[in-house]
Amino acid sequence: MVNGTASMPSYSADYALGGGESLDAMMMLIMMERHGIYETEIRADYASMQARNDLLKDMNSALAALRAERPNDEKTRNKYGIFIDSQGQNRAVDEFMAANGIAIKLSPDGSQADFDAAINNLKSAIDSANSEGQMAIISLQGVLDKLNQELAPQIRTVA
């Protein structure tokens, strides 16, 4: 039990220990509690992965906008562009990048060199987010493997 004020689920092992239940019943409650812990971890990992996927979609849309607006010569200056984010909202590329900690020269418009730097910085951020996503998938697979290894033998025993 985390604290004395937390409500205890009816399947909690702490709840069962003083009730005189059989060892099999207590083991089943412990397994159910462990399953709840794994389920919470899996749901949190899933939410994190979904948020990362949305960010990746937005970064790729911002990258496409940057490439489309990039000046063709060194003397021309263009606005960084606007894209539609994963929530369906119009976003200014420069504001999006700044809000997400991706370096960009903040000015109403940029030169070809400014765009090239922004494109490279955004590509690096995309690569980092992809790497983090791959690590998250490996972590999620580990949790799922633990869940299967821990619960599968117990289910066979109970059945």
GROMACS .gro file of N, CA and C in nm, residues 54-138:
model
  255
   54ASP      N    1   0.289   1.168  -3.275
   54ASP     CA    2   0.228   1.295  -3.316
   54ASP      C    3   0.334   1.401  -3.338
   55LEU      N    4   0.433   1.406  -3.249
   55LEU     CA    5   0.542   1.503  -3.264
   55LEU      C    6   0.620   1.475  -3.393
   56LEU      N    7   0.647   1.349  -3.421
   56LEU     CA    8   0.717   1.314  -3.545
   56LEU      C    9   0.638   1.356  -3.668
   57LYS      N   10   0.507   1.335  -3.667
   57LYS     CA   11   0.423   1.379  -3.779
   57LYS      C   12   0.435   1.530  -3.797
   58ASP      N   13   0.429   1.602  -3.684
   58ASP     CA   14   0.439   1.748  -3.690
   58ASP      C   15   0.576   1.792  -3.741
   59MET      N   16   0.681   1.727  -3.694
   59MET     CA   17   0.816   1.763  -3.739
   59MET      C   18   0.832   1.737  -3.888
   60ASN      N   19   0.779   1.627  -3.936
   60ASN     CA   20   0.789   1.598  -4.080
   60ASN      C   21   0.708   1.696  -4.162
   61SER      N   22   0.593   1.738  -4.111
   61SER     CA   23   0.513   1.840  -4.181
   61SER      C   24   0.585   1.974  -4.182
   62ALA      N   25   0.648   2.008  -4.070
   62ALA     CA   26   0.725   2.133  -4.062
   62ALA      C   27   0.844   2.128  -4.158
   63LEU      N   28   0.909   2.012  -4.166
   63LEU     CA   29   1.022   1.996  -4.258
   63LEU      C   30   0.978   2.016  -4.403
   64ALA      N   31   0.863   1.959  -4.438
   64ALA     CA   32   0.811   1.976  -4.574
   64ALA      C   33   0.781   2.123  -4.602
   65ALA      N   34   0.726   2.194  -4.503
   65ALA     CA   35   0.697   2.337  -4.521
   65ALA      C   36   0.826   2.416  -4.538
   66LEU      N   37   0.927   2.384  -4.459
   66LEU     CA   38   1.057   2.452  -4.473
   66LEU      C   39   1.116   2.431  -4.612
   67ARG      N   40   1.112   2.308  -4.657
   67ARG     CA   41   1.168   2.277  -4.790
   67ARG      C   42   1.091   2.349  -4.900
   68ALA      N   43   0.959   2.359  -4.885
   68ALA     CA   44   0.877   2.426  -4.987
   68ALA      C   45   0.903   2.576  -4.990
   69GLU      N   46   0.930   2.637  -4.874
   69GLU     CA   47   0.949   2.782  -4.866
   69GLU      C   48   1.094   2.826  -4.881
   70ARG      N   49   1.187   2.733  -4.885
   70ARG     CA   50   1.330   2.767  -4.892
   70ARG      C   51   1.360   2.852  -5.015
   71PRO      N   52   1.426   2.967  -4.994
   71PRO     CA   53   1.461   3.053  -5.109
   71PRO      C   54   1.555   2.981  -5.206
   72ASN      N   55   1.544   3.017  -5.333
   72ASN     CA   56   1.626   2.955  -5.437
   72ASN      C   57   1.762   3.023  -5.455
   73ASP      N   58   1.779   3.140  -5.395
   73ASP     CA   59   1.908   3.208  -5.407
   73ASP      C   60   1.944   3.270  -5.272
   74GLU      N   61   2.066   3.319  -5.262
   74GLU     CA   62   2.117   3.369  -5.134
   74GLU      C   63   2.062   3.507  -5.096
   75LYS      N   64   2.005   3.578  -5.191
   75LYS     CA   65   1.958   3.714  -5.164
   75LYS      C   66   1.811   3.719  -5.123
   76THR      N   67   1.735   3.619  -5.159
   76THR     CA   68   1.592   3.618  -5.130
   76THR      C   69   1.569   3.578  -4.984
   77ARG      N   70   1.467   3.639  -4.923
   77ARG     CA   71   1.426   3.604  -4.787
   77ARG      C   72   1.278   3.564  -4.791
   78ASN      N   73   1.246   3.454  -4.727
   78ASN     CA   74   1.108   3.404  -4.723
   78ASN      C   75   1.064   3.379  -4.580
   79LYS      N   76   0.934   3.379  -4.561
   79LYS     CA   77   0.879   3.335  -4.432
   79LYS      C   78   0.900   3.184  -4.423
   80TYR      N   79   0.909   3.136  -4.299
   80TYR     CA   80   0.940   2.994  -4.279
   80TYR      C   81   0.824   2.901  -4.316
   81GLY      N   82   0.707   2.951  -4.321
   81GLY     CA   83   0.594   2.870  -4.366
   81GLY      C   84   0.503   2.826  -4.253
   82ILE      N   85   0.391   2.769  -4.295
   82ILE     CA   86   0.287   2.721  -4.204
   82ILE      C   87   0.254   2.578  -4.244
   83PHE      N   88   0.220   2.496  -4.145
   83PHE     CA   89   0.178   2.359  -4.172
   83PHE      C   90   0.059   2.326  -4.082
   84ILE      N   91  -0.010   2.219  -4.116
   84ILE     CA   92  -0.122   2.171  -4.034
   84ILE      C   93  -0.068   2.060  -3.945
   85ASP      N   94  -0.081   2.080  -3.812
   85ASP     CA   95  -0.024   1.983  -3.718
   85ASP      C   96  -0.116   1.861  -3.700
   86SER      N   97  -0.073   1.768  -3.617
   86SER     CA   98  -0.147   1.643  -3.596
   86SER      C   99  -0.283   1.665  -3.531
   87GLN      N  100  -0.306   1.784  -3.475
   87GLN     CA  101  -0.435   1.817  -3.414
   87GLN      C  102  -0.525   1.894  -3.511
   88GLY      N  103  -0.477   1.914  -3.635
   88GLY     CA  104  -0.555   1.985  -3.736
   88GLY      C  105  -0.545   2.136  -3.727
   89GLN      N  106  -0.448   2.187  -3.652
   89GLN     CA  107  -0.431   2.332  -3.634
   89GLN      C  108  -0.320   2.384  -3.725
   90ASN      N  109  -0.336   2.506  -3.774
   90ASN     CA  110  -0.229   2.572  -3.849
   90ASN      C  111  -0.121   2.614  -3.752
   91ARG      N  112   0.004   2.583  -3.785
   91ARG     CA  113   0.117   2.619  -3.699
   91ARG      C  114   0.224   2.686  -3.784
   92ALA      N  115   0.283   2.791  -3.730
   92ALA     CA  116   0.397   2.854  -3.795
   92ALA      C  117   0.520   2.769  -3.766
   93VAL      N  118   0.597   2.738  -3.868
   93VAL     CA  119   0.713   2.650  -3.853
   93VAL      C  120   0.811   2.703  -3.749
   94ASP      N  121   0.844   2.833  -3.757
   94ASP     CA  122   0.944   2.887  -3.665
   94ASP      C  123   0.896   2.881  -3.520
   95GLU      N  124   0.768   2.909  -3.497
   95GLU     CA  125   0.713   2.903  -3.361
   95GLU      C  126   0.710   2.759  -3.310
   96PHE      N  127   0.674   2.665  -3.396
   96PHE     CA  128   0.672   2.524  -3.359
   96PHE      C  129   0.811   2.476  -3.320
   97MET      N  130   0.910   2.511  -3.403
   97MET     CA  131   1.046   2.467  -3.374
   97MET      C  132   1.096   2.526  -3.243
   98ALA      N  133   1.073   2.655  -3.223
   98ALA     CA  134   1.118   2.720  -3.100
   98ALA      C  135   1.048   2.659  -2.978
   99ALA      N  136   0.919   2.631  -2.990
   99ALA     CA  137   0.843   2.573  -2.879
   99ALA      C  138   0.892   2.433  -2.843
  100ASN      N  139   0.950   2.363  -2.938
  100ASN     CA  140   0.997   2.227  -2.915
  100ASN      C  141   1.149   2.219  -2.896
  101GLY      N  142   1.212   2.334  -2.875
  101GLY     CA  143   1.355   2.336  -2.846
  101GLY      C  144   1.444   2.305  -2.964
  102ILE      N  145   1.395   2.329  -3.084
  102ILE     CA  146   1.473   2.304  -3.206
  102ILE      C  147   1.523   2.440  -3.255
  103ALA      N  148   1.652   2.453  -3.267
  103ALA     CA  149   1.713   2.582  -3.301
  103ALA      C  150   1.667   2.632  -3.437
  104ILE      N  151   1.627   2.759  -3.438
  104ILE     CA  152   1.589   2.828  -3.561
  104ILE      C  153   1.609   2.978  -3.537
  105LYS      N  154   1.652   3.049  -3.640
  105LYS     CA  155   1.669   3.193  -3.630
  105LYS      C  156   1.530   3.256  -3.628
  106LEU      N  157   1.496   3.316  -3.514
  106LEU     CA  158   1.364   3.376  -3.502
  106LEU      C  159   1.363   3.515  -3.562
  107SER      N  160   1.302   3.525  -3.675
  107SER     CA  161   1.281   3.652  -3.743
  107SER      C  162   1.162   3.630  -3.836
  108PRO      N  163   1.103   3.737  -3.885
  108PRO     CA  164   0.985   3.718  -3.971
  108PRO      C  165   1.014   3.637  -4.096
  109ASP      N  166   1.137   3.640  -4.140
  109ASP     CA  167   1.173   3.565  -4.260
  109ASP      C  168   1.319   3.522  -4.250
  110GLY      N  169   1.358   3.431  -4.339
  110GLY     CA  170   1.493   3.378  -4.334
  110GLY      C  171   1.558   3.371  -4.471
  111SER      N  172   1.689   3.370  -4.468
  111SER     CA  173   1.767   3.355  -4.592
  111SER      C  174   1.783   3.206  -4.623
  112GLN      N  175   1.844   3.181  -4.736
  112GLN     CA  176   1.869   3.043  -4.776
  112GLN      C  177   1.953   2.972  -4.669
  113ALA      N  178   2.054   3.039  -4.615
  113ALA     CA  179   2.139   2.980  -4.511
  113ALA      C  180   2.059   2.955  -4.383
  114ASP      N  181   1.966   3.046  -4.348
  114ASP     CA  182   1.881   3.027  -4.231
  114ASP      C  183   1.793   2.903  -4.248
  115PHE      N  184   1.738   2.888  -4.368
  115PHE     CA  185   1.654   2.772  -4.396
  115PHE      C  186   1.737   2.643  -4.390
  116ASP      N  187   1.857   2.646  -4.449
  116ASP     CA  188   1.941   2.526  -4.447
  116ASP      C  189   1.974   2.485  -4.304
  117ALA      N  190   2.006   2.583  -4.218
  117ALA     CA  191   2.035   2.553  -4.078
  117ALA      C  192   1.911   2.497  -4.007
  118ALA      N  193   1.796   2.557  -4.033
  118ALA     CA  194   1.672   2.510  -3.970
  118ALA      C  195   1.638   2.369  -4.017
  119ILE      N  196   1.655   2.342  -4.146
  119ILE     CA  197   1.628   2.209  -4.200
  119ILE      C  198   1.719   2.106  -4.133
  120ASN      N  199   1.848   2.137  -4.122
  120ASN     CA  200   1.942   2.043  -4.059
  120ASN      C  201   1.908   2.021  -3.912
  121ASN      N  202   1.871   2.127  -3.841
  121ASN     CA  203   1.835   2.114  -3.699
  121ASN      C  204   1.708   2.030  -3.683
  122LEU      N  205   1.613   2.050  -3.772
  122LEU     CA  206   1.488   1.974  -3.765
  122LEU      C  207   1.513   1.827  -3.800
  123LYS      N  208   1.597   1.801  -3.899
  123LYS     CA  209   1.632   1.663  -3.933
  123LYS      C  210   1.699   1.593  -3.816
  124SER      N  211   1.786   1.663  -3.745
  124SER     CA  212   1.851   1.605  -3.627
  124SER      C  213   1.749   1.573  -3.518
  125ALA      N  214   1.653   1.663  -3.497
  125ALA     CA  215   1.548   1.640  -3.398
  125ALA      C  216   1.463   1.519  -3.436
  126ILE      N  217   1.434   1.504  -3.565
  126ILE     CA  218   1.357   1.389  -3.613
  126ILE      C  219   1.435   1.260  -3.587
  127ASP      N  220   1.565   1.261  -3.617
  127ASP     CA  221   1.648   1.143  -3.593
  127ASP      C  222   1.649   1.107  -3.444
  128SER      N  223   1.660   1.207  -3.358
  128SER     CA  224   1.659   1.182  -3.212
  128SER      C  225   1.526   1.124  -3.167
  129ALA      N  226   1.417   1.180  -3.216
  129ALA     CA  227   1.284   1.130  -3.178
  129ALA      C  228   1.263   0.987  -3.229
  130ASN      N  229   1.314   0.957  -3.348
  130ASN     CA  230   1.304   0.820  -3.400
  130ASN      C  231   1.384   0.724  -3.313
  131SER      N  232   1.503   0.764  -3.271
  131SER     CA  233   1.585   0.678  -3.185
  131SER      C  234   1.516   0.655  -3.051
  132GLU      N  235   1.460   0.761  -2.994
  132GLU     CA  236   1.386   0.748  -2.868
  132GLU      C  237   1.267   0.655  -2.886
  133GLY      N  238   1.202   0.665  -2.999
  133GLY     CA  239   1.088   0.578  -3.028
  133GLY      C  240   1.129   0.432  -3.037
  134GLN      N  241   1.242   0.405  -3.099
  134GLN     CA  242   1.291   0.267  -3.108
  134GLN      C  243   1.324   0.213  -2.970
  135MET      N  244   1.384   0.296  -2.885
  135MET     CA  245   1.415   0.253  -2.749
  135MET      C  246   1.287   0.228  -2.669
  136ALA      N  247   1.186   0.311  -2.691
  136ALA     CA  248   1.057   0.293  -2.622
  136ALA      C  249   0.992   0.161  -2.663
  137ILE      N  250   1.002   0.127  -2.790
  137ILE     CA  251   0.945   0.001  -2.838
  137ILE      C  252   1.017  -0.117  -2.773
  138ILE      N  253   1.149  -0.109  -2.763
  138ILE     CA  254   1.226  -0.216  -2.699
  138ILE      C  255   1.185  -0.228  -2.552
   0.00000   0.00000   0.00000
